[in-house]
Short mmCIF file of C-alpha atoms and ligand atoms in Angstrom, two decimals:
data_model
loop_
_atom_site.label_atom_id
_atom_site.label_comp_id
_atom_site.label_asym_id
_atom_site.label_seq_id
_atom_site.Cartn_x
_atom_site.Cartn_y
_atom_site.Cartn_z
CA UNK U 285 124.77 61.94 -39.93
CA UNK U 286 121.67 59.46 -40.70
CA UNK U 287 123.67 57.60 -43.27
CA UNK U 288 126.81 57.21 -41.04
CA UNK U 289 124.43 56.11 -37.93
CA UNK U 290 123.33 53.57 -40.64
CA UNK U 291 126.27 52.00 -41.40
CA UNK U 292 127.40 51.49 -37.61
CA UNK U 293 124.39 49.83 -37.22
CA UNK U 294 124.67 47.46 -40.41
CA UNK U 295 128.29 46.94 -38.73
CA UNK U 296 127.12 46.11 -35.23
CA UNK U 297 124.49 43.79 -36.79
CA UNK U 298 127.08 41.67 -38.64
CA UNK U 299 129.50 41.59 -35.17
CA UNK U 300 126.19 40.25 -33.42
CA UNK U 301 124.95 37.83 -36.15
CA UNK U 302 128.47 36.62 -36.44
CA UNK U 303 128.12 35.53 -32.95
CA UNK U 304 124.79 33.83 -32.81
CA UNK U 305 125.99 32.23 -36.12
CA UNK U 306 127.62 29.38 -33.51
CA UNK U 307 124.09 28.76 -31.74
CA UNK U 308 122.40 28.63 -34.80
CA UNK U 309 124.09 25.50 -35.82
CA UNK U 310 122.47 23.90 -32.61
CA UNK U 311 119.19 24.68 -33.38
CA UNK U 312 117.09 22.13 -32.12
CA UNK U 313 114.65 19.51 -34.41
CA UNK U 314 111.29 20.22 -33.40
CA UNK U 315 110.05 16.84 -34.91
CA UNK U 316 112.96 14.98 -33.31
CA UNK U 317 113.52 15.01 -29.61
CA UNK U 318 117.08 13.98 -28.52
CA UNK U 319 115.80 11.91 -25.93
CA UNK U 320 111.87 10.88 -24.84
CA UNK U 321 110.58 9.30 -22.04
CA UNK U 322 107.49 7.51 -20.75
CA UNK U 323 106.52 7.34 -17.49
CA UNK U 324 103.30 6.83 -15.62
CA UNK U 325 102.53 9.02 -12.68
CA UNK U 326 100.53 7.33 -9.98
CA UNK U 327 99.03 9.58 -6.84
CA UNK U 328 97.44 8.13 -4.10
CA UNK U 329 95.79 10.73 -2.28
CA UNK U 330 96.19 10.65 1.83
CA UNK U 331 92.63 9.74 3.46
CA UNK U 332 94.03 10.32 7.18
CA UNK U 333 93.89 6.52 7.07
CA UNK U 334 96.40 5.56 4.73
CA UNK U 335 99.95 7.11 5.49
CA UNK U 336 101.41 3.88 4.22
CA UNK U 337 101.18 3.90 0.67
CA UNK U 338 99.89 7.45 0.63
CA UNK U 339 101.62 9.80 -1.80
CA UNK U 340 100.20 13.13 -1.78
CA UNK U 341 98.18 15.14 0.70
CA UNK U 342 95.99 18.07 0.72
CA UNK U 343 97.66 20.68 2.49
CA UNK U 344 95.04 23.65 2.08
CA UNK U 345 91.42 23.25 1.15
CA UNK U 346 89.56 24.73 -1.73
CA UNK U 347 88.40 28.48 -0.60
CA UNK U 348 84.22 29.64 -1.15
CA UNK U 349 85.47 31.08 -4.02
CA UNK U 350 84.59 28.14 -6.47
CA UNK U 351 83.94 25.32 -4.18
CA UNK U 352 82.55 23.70 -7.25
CA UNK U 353 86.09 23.84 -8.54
CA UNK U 354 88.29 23.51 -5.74
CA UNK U 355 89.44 26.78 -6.15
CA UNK U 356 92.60 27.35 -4.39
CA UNK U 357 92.78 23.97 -2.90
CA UNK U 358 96.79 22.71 -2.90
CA UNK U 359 98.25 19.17 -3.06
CA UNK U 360 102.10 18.53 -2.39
CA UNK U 361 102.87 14.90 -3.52
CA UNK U 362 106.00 12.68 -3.76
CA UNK U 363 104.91 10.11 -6.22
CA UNK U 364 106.17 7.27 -7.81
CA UNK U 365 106.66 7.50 -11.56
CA UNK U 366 106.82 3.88 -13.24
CA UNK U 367 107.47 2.29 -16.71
CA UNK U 368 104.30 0.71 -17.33
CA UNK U 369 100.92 1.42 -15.79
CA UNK U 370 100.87 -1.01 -12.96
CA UNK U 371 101.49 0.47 -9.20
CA UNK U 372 103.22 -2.43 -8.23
CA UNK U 373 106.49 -1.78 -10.87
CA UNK U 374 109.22 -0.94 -8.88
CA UNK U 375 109.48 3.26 -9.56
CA UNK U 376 112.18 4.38 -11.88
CA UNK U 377 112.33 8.19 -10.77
CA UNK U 378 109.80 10.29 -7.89
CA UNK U 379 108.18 13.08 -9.15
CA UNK U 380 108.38 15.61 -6.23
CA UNK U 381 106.00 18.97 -6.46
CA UNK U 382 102.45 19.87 -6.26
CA UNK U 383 99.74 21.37 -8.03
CA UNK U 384 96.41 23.98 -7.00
CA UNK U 385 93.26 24.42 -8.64
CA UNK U 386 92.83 27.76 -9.99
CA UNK U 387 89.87 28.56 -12.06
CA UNK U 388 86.19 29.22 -11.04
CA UNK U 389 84.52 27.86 -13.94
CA UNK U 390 85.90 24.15 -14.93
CA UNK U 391 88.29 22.12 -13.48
CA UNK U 392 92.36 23.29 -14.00
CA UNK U 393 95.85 23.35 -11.64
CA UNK U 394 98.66 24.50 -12.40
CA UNK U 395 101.57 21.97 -11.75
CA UNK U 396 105.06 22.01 -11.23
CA UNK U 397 107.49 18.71 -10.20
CA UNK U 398 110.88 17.62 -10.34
CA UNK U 399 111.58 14.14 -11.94
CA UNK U 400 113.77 12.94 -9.59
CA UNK U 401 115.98 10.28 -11.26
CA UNK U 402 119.11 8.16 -8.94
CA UNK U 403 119.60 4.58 -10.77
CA UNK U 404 122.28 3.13 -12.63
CA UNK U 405 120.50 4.34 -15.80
CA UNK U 406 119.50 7.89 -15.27
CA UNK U 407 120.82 10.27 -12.31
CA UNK U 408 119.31 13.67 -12.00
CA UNK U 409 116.14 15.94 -12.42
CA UNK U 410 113.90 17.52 -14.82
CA UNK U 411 111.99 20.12 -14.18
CA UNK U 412 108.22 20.86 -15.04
CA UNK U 413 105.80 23.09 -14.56
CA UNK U 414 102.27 24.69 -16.52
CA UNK U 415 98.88 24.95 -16.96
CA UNK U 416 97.09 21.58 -15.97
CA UNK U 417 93.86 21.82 -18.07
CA UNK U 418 92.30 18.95 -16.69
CA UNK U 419 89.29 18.87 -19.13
CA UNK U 420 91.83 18.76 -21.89
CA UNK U 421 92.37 14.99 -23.25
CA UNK U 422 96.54 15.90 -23.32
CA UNK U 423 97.99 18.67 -21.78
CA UNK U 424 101.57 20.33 -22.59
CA UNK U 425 103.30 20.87 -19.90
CA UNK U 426 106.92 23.03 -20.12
CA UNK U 427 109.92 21.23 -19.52
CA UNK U 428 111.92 24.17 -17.93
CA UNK U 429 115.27 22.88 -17.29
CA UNK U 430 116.87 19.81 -15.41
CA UNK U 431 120.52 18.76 -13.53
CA UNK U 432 122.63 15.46 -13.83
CA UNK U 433 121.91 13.37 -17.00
CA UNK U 434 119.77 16.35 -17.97
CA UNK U 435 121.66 19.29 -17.60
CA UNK U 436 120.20 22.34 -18.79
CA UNK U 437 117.52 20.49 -21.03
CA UNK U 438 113.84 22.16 -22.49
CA UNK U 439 111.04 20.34 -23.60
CA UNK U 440 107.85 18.77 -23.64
CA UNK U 441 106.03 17.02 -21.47
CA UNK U 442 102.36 15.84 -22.39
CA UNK U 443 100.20 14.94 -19.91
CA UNK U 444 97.33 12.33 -20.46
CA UNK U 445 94.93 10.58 -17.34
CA UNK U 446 95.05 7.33 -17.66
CA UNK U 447 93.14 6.41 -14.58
CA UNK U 448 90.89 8.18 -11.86
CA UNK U 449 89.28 6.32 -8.42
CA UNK U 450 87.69 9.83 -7.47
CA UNK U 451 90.18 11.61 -5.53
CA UNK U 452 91.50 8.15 -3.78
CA UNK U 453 94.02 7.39 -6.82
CA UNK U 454 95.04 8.68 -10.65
CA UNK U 455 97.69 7.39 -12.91
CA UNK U 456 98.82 9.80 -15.84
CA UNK U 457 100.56 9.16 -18.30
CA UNK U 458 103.88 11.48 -18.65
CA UNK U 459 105.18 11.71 -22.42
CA UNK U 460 108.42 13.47 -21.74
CA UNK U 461 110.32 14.76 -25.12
CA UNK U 462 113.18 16.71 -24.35
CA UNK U 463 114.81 19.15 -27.36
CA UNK U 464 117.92 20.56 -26.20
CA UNK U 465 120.33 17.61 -24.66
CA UNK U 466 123.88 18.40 -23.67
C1 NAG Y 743 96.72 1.52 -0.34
O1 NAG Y 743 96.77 0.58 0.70
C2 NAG Y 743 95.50 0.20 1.17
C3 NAG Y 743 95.73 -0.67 2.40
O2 NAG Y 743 96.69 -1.65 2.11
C4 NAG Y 743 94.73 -0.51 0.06
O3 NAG Y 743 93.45 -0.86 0.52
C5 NAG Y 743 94.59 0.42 -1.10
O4 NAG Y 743 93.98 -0.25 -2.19
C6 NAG Y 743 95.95 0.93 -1.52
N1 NAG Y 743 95.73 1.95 -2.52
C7 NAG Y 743 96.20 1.80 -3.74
C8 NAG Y 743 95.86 2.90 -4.70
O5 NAG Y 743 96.87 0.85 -4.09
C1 NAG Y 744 89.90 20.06 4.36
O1 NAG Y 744 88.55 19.76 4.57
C2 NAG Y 744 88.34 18.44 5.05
C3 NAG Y 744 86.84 18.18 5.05
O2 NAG Y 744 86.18 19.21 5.68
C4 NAG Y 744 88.98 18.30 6.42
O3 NAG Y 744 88.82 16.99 6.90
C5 NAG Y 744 90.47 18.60 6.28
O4 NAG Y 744 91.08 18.57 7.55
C6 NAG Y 744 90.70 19.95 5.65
N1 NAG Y 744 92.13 20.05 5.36
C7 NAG Y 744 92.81 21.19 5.54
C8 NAG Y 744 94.25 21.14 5.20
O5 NAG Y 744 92.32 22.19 5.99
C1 NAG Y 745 120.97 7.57 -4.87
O1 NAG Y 745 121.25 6.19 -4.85
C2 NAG Y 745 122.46 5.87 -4.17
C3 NAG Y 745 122.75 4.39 -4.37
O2 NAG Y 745 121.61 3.64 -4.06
C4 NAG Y 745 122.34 6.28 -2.71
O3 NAG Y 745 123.54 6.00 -2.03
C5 NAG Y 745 122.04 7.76 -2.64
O4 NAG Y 745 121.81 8.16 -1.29
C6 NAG Y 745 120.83 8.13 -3.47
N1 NAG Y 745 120.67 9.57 -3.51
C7 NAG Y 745 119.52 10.17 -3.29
C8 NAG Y 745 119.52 11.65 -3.39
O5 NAG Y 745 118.50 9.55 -3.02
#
């Protein structure tokens, strides 16, 4: 009986590998994205003062928790994303989303946006989220998916500050490297 229950199982295991044979062939380049982009995220945090170039906005403060740390504390934001550094570039896509503290002990988020894309030369999102660690010089964020141009992507995006006026305004820089293009 054992050898018989063997050799259904060798047989099931060539039916299977015969079908993932197809996906295998796709099997993406880990050193060679099939498309990268760089973009530079600028928030400018609302003051109560400043609802007209205002992009994000605390919508829950930090808890006693870690008030060091901002512990808990949420931001929703609607920011431009731009292809240099200045503010003034007219935005190529919005990055829609928001992030929350959430350690005790150092500064970290966790993030999650859509890159919202609608010109002549991209139309559609991708999707981000991860672990912020905002100590970290670069942080490597998950590219989870995305619509339009980027239908069902997966990548990379790496995170770097570029700029920070205290909590008034930060620029990042936003390596995106997507892997799977379709
Ligand atoms: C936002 O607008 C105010 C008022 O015009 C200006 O003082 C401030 O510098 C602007 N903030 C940024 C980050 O450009
Ligand atoms: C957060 O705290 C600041 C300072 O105490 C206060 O002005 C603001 O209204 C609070 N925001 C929220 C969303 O509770
Ligand atoms: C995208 O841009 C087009 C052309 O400017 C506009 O008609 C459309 O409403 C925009 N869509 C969104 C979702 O902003």
């Amino acid at each position: 009986m054992y050898p018989r229950f063997s050799s259904i199982l060798f047989i099931l295991l060539a039916i299977s590998s015969s079908f993932v044979a197809p996906s295998q062939s796709r099997k993406f380049n880990a050193n060679k994205p099939c498309k990268h982009l760089v973009l530079h995220f600028h928030d400018i945090m609302f003051t109560g003062h400043n609802a007209g170039n205002a992009t994000a906005a605390v919508i829950a403060n930090e808890t006693q928790l870690s008030e060091t740390y901002k512990f808990g504390k949420f931001i929703v934001f609607n920011d431009p994303l731009t292809a240099d550094s200045s503010l003034q570039s007219p935005p190529v896509a919005w990055a829609q989303g928001f992030y929350f503290y959430d350690m005790k002990t150092t500064f970290n988020a966790w993030f999650a946006c859509s890159l919202v894309f609608n010109s002549t030369e991209h139309k559609g999102t991708i999707n981000i989220m991860g672990a912020d660690i905002m100590d970290a010089e670069t942080r490597d964020l998950s590219v989870v998916g995305g619509t339009g141009d980027f239908f069902m992507t997966r990548g990379i995006a790496t995170l770097r500050t570029e700029e920070m006026e205290g909590v008034a305004y930060f620029r990042v820089l936003m390596d995106v490297k997507l892997y799977e293009c379709h």
